[in-house]
Coordinates of N, CA, C and O in Angstrom, one line a residue:
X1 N -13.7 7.0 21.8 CA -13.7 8.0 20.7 C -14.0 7.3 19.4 O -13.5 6.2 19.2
X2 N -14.7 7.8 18.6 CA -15.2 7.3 17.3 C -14.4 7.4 16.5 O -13.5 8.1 16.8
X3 N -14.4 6.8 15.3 CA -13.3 7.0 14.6 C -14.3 8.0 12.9 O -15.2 7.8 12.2
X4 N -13.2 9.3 13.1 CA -14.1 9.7 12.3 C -14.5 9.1 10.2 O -13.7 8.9 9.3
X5 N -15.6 9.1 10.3 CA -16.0 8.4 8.8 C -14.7 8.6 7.7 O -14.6 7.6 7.1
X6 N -13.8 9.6 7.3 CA -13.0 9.7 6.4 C -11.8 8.7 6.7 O -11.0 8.3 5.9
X7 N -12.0 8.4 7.9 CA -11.0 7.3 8.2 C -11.4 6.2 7.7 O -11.0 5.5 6.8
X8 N -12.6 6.1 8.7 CA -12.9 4.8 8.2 C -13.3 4.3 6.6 O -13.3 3.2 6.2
X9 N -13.4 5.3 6.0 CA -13.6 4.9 4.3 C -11.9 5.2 3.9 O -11.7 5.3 2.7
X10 N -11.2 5.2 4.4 CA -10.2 5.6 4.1 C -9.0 4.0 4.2 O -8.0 3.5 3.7
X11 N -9.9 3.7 5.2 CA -9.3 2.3 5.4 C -10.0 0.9 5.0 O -9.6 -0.2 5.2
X12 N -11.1 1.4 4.2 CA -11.9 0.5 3.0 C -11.1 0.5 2.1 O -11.0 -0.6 1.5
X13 N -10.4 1.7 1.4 CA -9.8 1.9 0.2 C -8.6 1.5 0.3 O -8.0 1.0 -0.6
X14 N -8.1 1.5 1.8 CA -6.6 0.8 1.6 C -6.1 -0.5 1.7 O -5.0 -1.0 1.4
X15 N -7.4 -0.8 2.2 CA -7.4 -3.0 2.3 C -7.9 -3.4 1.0 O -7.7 -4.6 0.7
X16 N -8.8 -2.4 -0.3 CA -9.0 -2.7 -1.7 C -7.6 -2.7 -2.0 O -7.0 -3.7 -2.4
X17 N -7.0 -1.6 -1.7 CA -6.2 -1.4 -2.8 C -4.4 -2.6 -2.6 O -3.4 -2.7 -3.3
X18 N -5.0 -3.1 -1.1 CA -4.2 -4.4 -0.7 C -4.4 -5.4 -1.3 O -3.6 -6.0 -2.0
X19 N -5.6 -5.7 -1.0 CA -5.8 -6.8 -2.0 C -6.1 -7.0 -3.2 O -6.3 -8.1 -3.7
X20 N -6.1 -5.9 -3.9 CA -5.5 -6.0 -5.8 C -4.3 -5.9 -5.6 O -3.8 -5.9 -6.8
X21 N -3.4 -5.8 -4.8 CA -2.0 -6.1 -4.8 C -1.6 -7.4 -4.7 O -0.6 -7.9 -5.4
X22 N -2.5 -8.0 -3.7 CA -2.6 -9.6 -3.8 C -2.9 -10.5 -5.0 O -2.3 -11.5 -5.4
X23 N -4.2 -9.8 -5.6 CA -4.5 -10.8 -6.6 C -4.3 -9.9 -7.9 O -5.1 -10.1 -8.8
X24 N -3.4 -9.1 -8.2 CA -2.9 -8.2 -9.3 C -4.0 -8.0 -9.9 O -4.1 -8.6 -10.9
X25 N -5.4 -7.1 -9.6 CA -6.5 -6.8 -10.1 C -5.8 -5.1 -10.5 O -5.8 -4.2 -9.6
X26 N -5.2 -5.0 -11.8 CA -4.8 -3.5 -12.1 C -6.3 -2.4 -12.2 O -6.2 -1.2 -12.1
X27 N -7.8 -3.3 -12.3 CA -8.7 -2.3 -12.3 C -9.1 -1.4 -10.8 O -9.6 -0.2 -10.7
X28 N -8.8 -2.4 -9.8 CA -9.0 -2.0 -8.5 C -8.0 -1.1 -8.1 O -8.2 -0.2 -7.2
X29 N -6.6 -1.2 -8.7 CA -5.6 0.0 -8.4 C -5.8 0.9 -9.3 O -5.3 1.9 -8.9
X30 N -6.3 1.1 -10.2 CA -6.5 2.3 -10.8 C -7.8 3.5 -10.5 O -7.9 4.7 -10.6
X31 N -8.4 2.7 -10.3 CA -9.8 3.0 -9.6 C -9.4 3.8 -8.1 O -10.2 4.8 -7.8
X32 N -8.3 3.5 -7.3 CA -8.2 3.8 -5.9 C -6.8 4.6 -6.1 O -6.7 5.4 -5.2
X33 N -5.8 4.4 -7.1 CA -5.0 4.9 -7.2 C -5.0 6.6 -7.6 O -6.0 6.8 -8.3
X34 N -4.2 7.8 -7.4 CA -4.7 9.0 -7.9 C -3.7 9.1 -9.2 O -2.5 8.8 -9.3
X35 N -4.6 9.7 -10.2 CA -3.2 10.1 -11.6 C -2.1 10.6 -10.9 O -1.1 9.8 -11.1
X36 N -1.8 11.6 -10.3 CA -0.9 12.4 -9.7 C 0.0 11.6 -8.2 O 0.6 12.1 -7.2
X37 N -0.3 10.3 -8.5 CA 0.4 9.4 -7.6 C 1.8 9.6 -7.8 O 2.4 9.7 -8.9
X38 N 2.3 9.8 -6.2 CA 3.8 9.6 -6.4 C 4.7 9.0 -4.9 O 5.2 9.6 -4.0
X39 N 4.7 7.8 -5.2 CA 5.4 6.6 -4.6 C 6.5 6.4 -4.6 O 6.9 6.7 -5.8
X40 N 7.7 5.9 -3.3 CA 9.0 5.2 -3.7 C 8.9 4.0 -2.3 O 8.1 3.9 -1.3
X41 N 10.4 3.4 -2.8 CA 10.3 2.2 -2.4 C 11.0 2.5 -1.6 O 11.2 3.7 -1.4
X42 N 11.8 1.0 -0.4 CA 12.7 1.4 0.1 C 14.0 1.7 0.1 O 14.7 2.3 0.9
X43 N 14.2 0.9 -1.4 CA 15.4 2.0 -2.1 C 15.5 3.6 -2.5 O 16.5 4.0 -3.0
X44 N 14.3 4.3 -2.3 CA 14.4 5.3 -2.6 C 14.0 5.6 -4.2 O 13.8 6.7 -4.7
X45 N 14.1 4.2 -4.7 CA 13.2 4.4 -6.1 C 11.8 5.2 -6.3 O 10.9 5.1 -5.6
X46 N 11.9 6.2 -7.4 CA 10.5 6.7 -7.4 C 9.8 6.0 -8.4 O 10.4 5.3 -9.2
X47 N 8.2 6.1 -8.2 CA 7.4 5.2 -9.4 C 6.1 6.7 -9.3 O 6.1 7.7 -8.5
X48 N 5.2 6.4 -10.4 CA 4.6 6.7 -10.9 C 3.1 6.0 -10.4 O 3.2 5.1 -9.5
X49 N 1.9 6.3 -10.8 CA 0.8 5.4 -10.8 C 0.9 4.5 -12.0 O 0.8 3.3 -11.6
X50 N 1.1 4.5 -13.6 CA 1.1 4.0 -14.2 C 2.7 2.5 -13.9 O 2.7 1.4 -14.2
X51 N 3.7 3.1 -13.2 CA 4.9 2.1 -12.9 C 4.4 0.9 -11.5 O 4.9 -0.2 -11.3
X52 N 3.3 1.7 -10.7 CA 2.7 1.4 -9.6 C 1.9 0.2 -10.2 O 2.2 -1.0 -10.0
X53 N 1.0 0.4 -11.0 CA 0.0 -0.5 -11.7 C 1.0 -1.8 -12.5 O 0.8 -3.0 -12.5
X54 N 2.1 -1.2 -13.1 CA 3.0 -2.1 -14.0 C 3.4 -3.5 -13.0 O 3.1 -4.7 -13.0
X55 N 4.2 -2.6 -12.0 CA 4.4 -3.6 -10.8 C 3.8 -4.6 -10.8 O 4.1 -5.7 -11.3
X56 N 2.2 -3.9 -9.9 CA 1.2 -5.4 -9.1 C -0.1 -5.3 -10.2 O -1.3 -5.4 -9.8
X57 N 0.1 -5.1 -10.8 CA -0.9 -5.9 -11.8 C -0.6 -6.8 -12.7 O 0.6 -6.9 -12.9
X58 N -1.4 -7.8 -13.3 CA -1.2 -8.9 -14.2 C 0.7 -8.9 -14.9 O 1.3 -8.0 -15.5
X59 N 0.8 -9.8 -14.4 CA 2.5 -10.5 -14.2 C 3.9 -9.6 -13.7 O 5.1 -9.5 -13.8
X60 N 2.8 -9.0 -13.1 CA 4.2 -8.0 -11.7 C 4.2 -9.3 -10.9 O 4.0 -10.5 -11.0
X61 N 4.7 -8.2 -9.7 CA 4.9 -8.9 -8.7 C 3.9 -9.8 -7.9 O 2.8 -9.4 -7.5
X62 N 4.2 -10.9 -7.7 CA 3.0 -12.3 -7.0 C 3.2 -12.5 -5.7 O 3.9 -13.4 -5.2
X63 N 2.4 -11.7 -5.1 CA 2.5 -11.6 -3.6 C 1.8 -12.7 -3.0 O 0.7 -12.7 -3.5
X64 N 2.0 -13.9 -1.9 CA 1.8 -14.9 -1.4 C 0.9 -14.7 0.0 O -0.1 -15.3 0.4
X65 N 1.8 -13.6 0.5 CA 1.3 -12.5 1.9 C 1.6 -10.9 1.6 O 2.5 -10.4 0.9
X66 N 0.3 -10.5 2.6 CA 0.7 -9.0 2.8 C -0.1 -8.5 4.1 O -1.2 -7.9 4.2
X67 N 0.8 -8.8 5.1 CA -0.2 -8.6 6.0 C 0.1 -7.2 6.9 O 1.2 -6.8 6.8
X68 N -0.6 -6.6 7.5 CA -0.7 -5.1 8.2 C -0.6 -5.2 9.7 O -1.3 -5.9 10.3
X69 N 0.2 -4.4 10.2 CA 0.2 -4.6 11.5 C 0.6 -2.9 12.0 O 1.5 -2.2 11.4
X70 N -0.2 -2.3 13.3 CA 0.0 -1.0 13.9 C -0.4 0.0 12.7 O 0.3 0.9 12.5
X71 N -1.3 -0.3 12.2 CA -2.1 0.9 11.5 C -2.4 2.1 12.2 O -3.1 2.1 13.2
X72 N -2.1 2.9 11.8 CA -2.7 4.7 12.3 C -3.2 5.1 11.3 O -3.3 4.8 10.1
X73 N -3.6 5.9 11.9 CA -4.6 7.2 10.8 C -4.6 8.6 11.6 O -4.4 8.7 12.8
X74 N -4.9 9.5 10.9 CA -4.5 10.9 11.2 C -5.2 11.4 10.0 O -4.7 11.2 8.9
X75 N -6.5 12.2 10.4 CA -7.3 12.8 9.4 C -7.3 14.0 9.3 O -7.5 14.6 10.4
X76 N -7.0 14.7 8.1 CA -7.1 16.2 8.1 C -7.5 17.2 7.1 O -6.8 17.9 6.3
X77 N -8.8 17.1 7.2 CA -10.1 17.1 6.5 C -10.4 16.6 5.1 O -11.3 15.8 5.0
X78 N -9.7 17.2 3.9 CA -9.5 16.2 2.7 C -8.3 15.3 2.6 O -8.1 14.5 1.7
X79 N -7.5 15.2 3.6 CA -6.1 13.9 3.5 C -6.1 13.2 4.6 O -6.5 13.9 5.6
X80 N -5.8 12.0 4.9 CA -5.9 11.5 6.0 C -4.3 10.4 5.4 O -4.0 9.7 4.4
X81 N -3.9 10.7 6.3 CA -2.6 9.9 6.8 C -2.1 8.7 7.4 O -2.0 8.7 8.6
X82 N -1.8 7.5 6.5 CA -2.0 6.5 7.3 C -0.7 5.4 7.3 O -0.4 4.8 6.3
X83 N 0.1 5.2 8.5 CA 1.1 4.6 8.7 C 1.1 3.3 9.5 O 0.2 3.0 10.2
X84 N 2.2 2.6 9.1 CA 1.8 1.3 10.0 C 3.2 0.3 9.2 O 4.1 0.7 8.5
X85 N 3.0 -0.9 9.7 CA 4.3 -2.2 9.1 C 3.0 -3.3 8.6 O 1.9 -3.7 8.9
X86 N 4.1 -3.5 7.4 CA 3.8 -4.3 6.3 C 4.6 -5.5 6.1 O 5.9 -5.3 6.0
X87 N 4.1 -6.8 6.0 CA 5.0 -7.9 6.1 C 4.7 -8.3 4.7 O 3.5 -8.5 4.4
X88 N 5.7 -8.4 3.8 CA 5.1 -9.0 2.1 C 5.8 -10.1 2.2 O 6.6 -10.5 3.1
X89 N 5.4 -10.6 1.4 CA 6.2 -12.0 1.0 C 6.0 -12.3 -0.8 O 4.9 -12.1 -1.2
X90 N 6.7 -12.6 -1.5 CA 6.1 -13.5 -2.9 C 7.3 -13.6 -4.0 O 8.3 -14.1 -3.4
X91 N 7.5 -13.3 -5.0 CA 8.4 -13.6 -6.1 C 8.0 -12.3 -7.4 O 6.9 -11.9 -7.8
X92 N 8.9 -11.9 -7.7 CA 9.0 -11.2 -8.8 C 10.0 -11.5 -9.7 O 11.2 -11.4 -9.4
X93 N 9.5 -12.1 -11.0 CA 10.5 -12.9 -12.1 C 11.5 -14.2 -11.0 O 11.1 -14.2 -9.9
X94 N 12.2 -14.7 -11.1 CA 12.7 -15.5 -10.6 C 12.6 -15.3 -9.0 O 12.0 -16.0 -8.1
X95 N 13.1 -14.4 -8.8 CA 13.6 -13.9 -6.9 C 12.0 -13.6 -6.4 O 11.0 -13.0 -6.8
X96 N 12.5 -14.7 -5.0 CA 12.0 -14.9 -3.8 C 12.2 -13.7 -3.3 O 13.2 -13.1 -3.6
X97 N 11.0 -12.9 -2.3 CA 11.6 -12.1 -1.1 C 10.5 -12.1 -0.1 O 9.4 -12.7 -0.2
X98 N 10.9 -11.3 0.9 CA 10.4 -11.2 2.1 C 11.0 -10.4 3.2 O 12.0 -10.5 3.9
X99 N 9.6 -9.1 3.2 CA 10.2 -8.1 3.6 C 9.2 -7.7 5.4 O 8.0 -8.0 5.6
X100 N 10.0 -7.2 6.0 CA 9.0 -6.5 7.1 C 9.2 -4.8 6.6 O 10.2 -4.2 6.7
X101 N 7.7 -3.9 5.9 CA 8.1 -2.3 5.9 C 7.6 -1.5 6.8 O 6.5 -1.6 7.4
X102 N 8.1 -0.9 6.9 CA 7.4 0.6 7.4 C 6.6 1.8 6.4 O 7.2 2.2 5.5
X103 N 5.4 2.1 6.7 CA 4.7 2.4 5.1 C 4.2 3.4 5.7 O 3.6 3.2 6.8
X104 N 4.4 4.8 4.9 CA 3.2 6.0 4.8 C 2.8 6.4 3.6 O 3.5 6.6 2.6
X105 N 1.5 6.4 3.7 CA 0.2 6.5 2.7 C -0.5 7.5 2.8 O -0.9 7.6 4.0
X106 N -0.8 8.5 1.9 CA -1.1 9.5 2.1 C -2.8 9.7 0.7 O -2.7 9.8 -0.5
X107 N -3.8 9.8 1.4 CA -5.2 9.7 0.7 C -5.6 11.1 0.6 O -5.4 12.0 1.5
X108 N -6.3 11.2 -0.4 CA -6.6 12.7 -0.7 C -8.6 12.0 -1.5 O -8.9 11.1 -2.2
X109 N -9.1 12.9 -0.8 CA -10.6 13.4 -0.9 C -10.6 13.7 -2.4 O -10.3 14.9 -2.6
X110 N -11.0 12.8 -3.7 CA -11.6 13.3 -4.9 C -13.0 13.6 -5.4 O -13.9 13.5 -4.5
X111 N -13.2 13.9 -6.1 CA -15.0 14.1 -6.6 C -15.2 12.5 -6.6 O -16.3 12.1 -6.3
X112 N -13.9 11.1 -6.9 CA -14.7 9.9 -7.5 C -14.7 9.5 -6.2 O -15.4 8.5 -6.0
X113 N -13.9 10.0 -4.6 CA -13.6 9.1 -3.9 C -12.6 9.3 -3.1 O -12.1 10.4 -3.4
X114 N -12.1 8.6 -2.1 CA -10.6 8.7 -1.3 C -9.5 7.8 -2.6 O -9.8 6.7 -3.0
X115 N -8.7 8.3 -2.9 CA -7.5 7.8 -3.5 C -5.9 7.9 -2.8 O -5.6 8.8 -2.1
X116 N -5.0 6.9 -3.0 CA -3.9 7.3 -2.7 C -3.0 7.7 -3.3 O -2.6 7.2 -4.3
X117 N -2.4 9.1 -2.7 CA -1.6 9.5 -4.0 C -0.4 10.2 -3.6 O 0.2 11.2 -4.1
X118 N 0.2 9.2 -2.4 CA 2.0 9.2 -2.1 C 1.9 8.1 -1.5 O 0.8 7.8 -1.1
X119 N 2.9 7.4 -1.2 CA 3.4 6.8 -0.4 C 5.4 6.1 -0.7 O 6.0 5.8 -1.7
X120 N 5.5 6.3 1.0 CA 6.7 5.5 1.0 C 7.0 4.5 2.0 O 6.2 4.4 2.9
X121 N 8.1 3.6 1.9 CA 8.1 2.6 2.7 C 9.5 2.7 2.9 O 10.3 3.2 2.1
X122 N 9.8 2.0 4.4 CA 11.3 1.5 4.8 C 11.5 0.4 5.2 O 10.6 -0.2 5.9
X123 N 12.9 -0.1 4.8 CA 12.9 -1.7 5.2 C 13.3 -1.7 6.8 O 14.2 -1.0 7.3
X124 N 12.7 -2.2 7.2 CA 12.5 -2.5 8.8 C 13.8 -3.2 9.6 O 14.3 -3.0 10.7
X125 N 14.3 -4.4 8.1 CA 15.1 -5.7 8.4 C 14.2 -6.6 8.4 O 13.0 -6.7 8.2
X126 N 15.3 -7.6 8.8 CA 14.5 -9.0 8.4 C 13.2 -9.6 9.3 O 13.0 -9.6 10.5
X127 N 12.7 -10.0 8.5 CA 10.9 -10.6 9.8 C 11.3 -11.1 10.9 O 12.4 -11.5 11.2
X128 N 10.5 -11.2 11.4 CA 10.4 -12.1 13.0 C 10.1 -13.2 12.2 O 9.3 -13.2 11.3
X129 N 11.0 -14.5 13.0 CA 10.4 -15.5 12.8 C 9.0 -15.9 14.0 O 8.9 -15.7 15.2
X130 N 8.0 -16.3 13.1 CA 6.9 -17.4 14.0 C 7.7 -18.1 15.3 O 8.9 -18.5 15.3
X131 N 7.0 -18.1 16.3 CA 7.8 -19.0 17.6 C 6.7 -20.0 17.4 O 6.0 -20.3 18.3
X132 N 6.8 -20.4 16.4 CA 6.1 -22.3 16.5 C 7.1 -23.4 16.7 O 6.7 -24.6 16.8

């Protein structure tokens, strides 16, 4: 079965908007991010797009890893739904962390583009260690 195109652009926009998380590029999240974003953590913290950008853009948070694992998608016609575990790793102001989440992302169909404009995550517990 093919994977239909809103997915697949759907999953262009969400490995950009990964890796301006990585290299705190705030133009790449704003660009991909929707005004009407509304995000929380696994505290149950809510943020904003503008608190979203504050975060991982220039001197937020310095992510080292972020890698994706069991991605889904579920398209339904302008929103496509996308869930999966997230391994971060990096430092914010002094503190170390390192998380395994659970993440749903929710993209909506604009005139500029696919944007995301919910998501939440849950902490999993602690990572697997590597069996090296």
């Amino acid at each position: 079965m093919a994977i239909p195109e809103s997915t697949s652009r759907v999953l262009e926009v969400f490995d950009a908007v990964r890796q301006a998380m990585l290299t705190n590029d705030a133009d790449v999240l704003r660009a991909h991010v929707g005004t009407d974003y509304e995000g929380s953590d696994a505290a149950g913290r809510l943020h904003d797009k503008e608190q979203m950008i504050a975060a991982y853009g220039p001197g937020g948070v310095d992510l080292d890893v972020f890698d994706v694992s069991e991605v889904r998608a579920r398209s339904l016609t302008d929103t496509v739904l996308l869930r999966g575990i997230a391994h971060i790793r990096g430092r914010y102001e002094d503190e170390e962390f390192e998380h395994e989440l659970g993440f749903l992302d929710v993209y909506a169909l604009r005139e500029t583009g696919w944007q995301v404009v919910a998501s939440h995550v849950t902490d999993l517990g602690e990572p697997e260690a590597d069996d090296a």
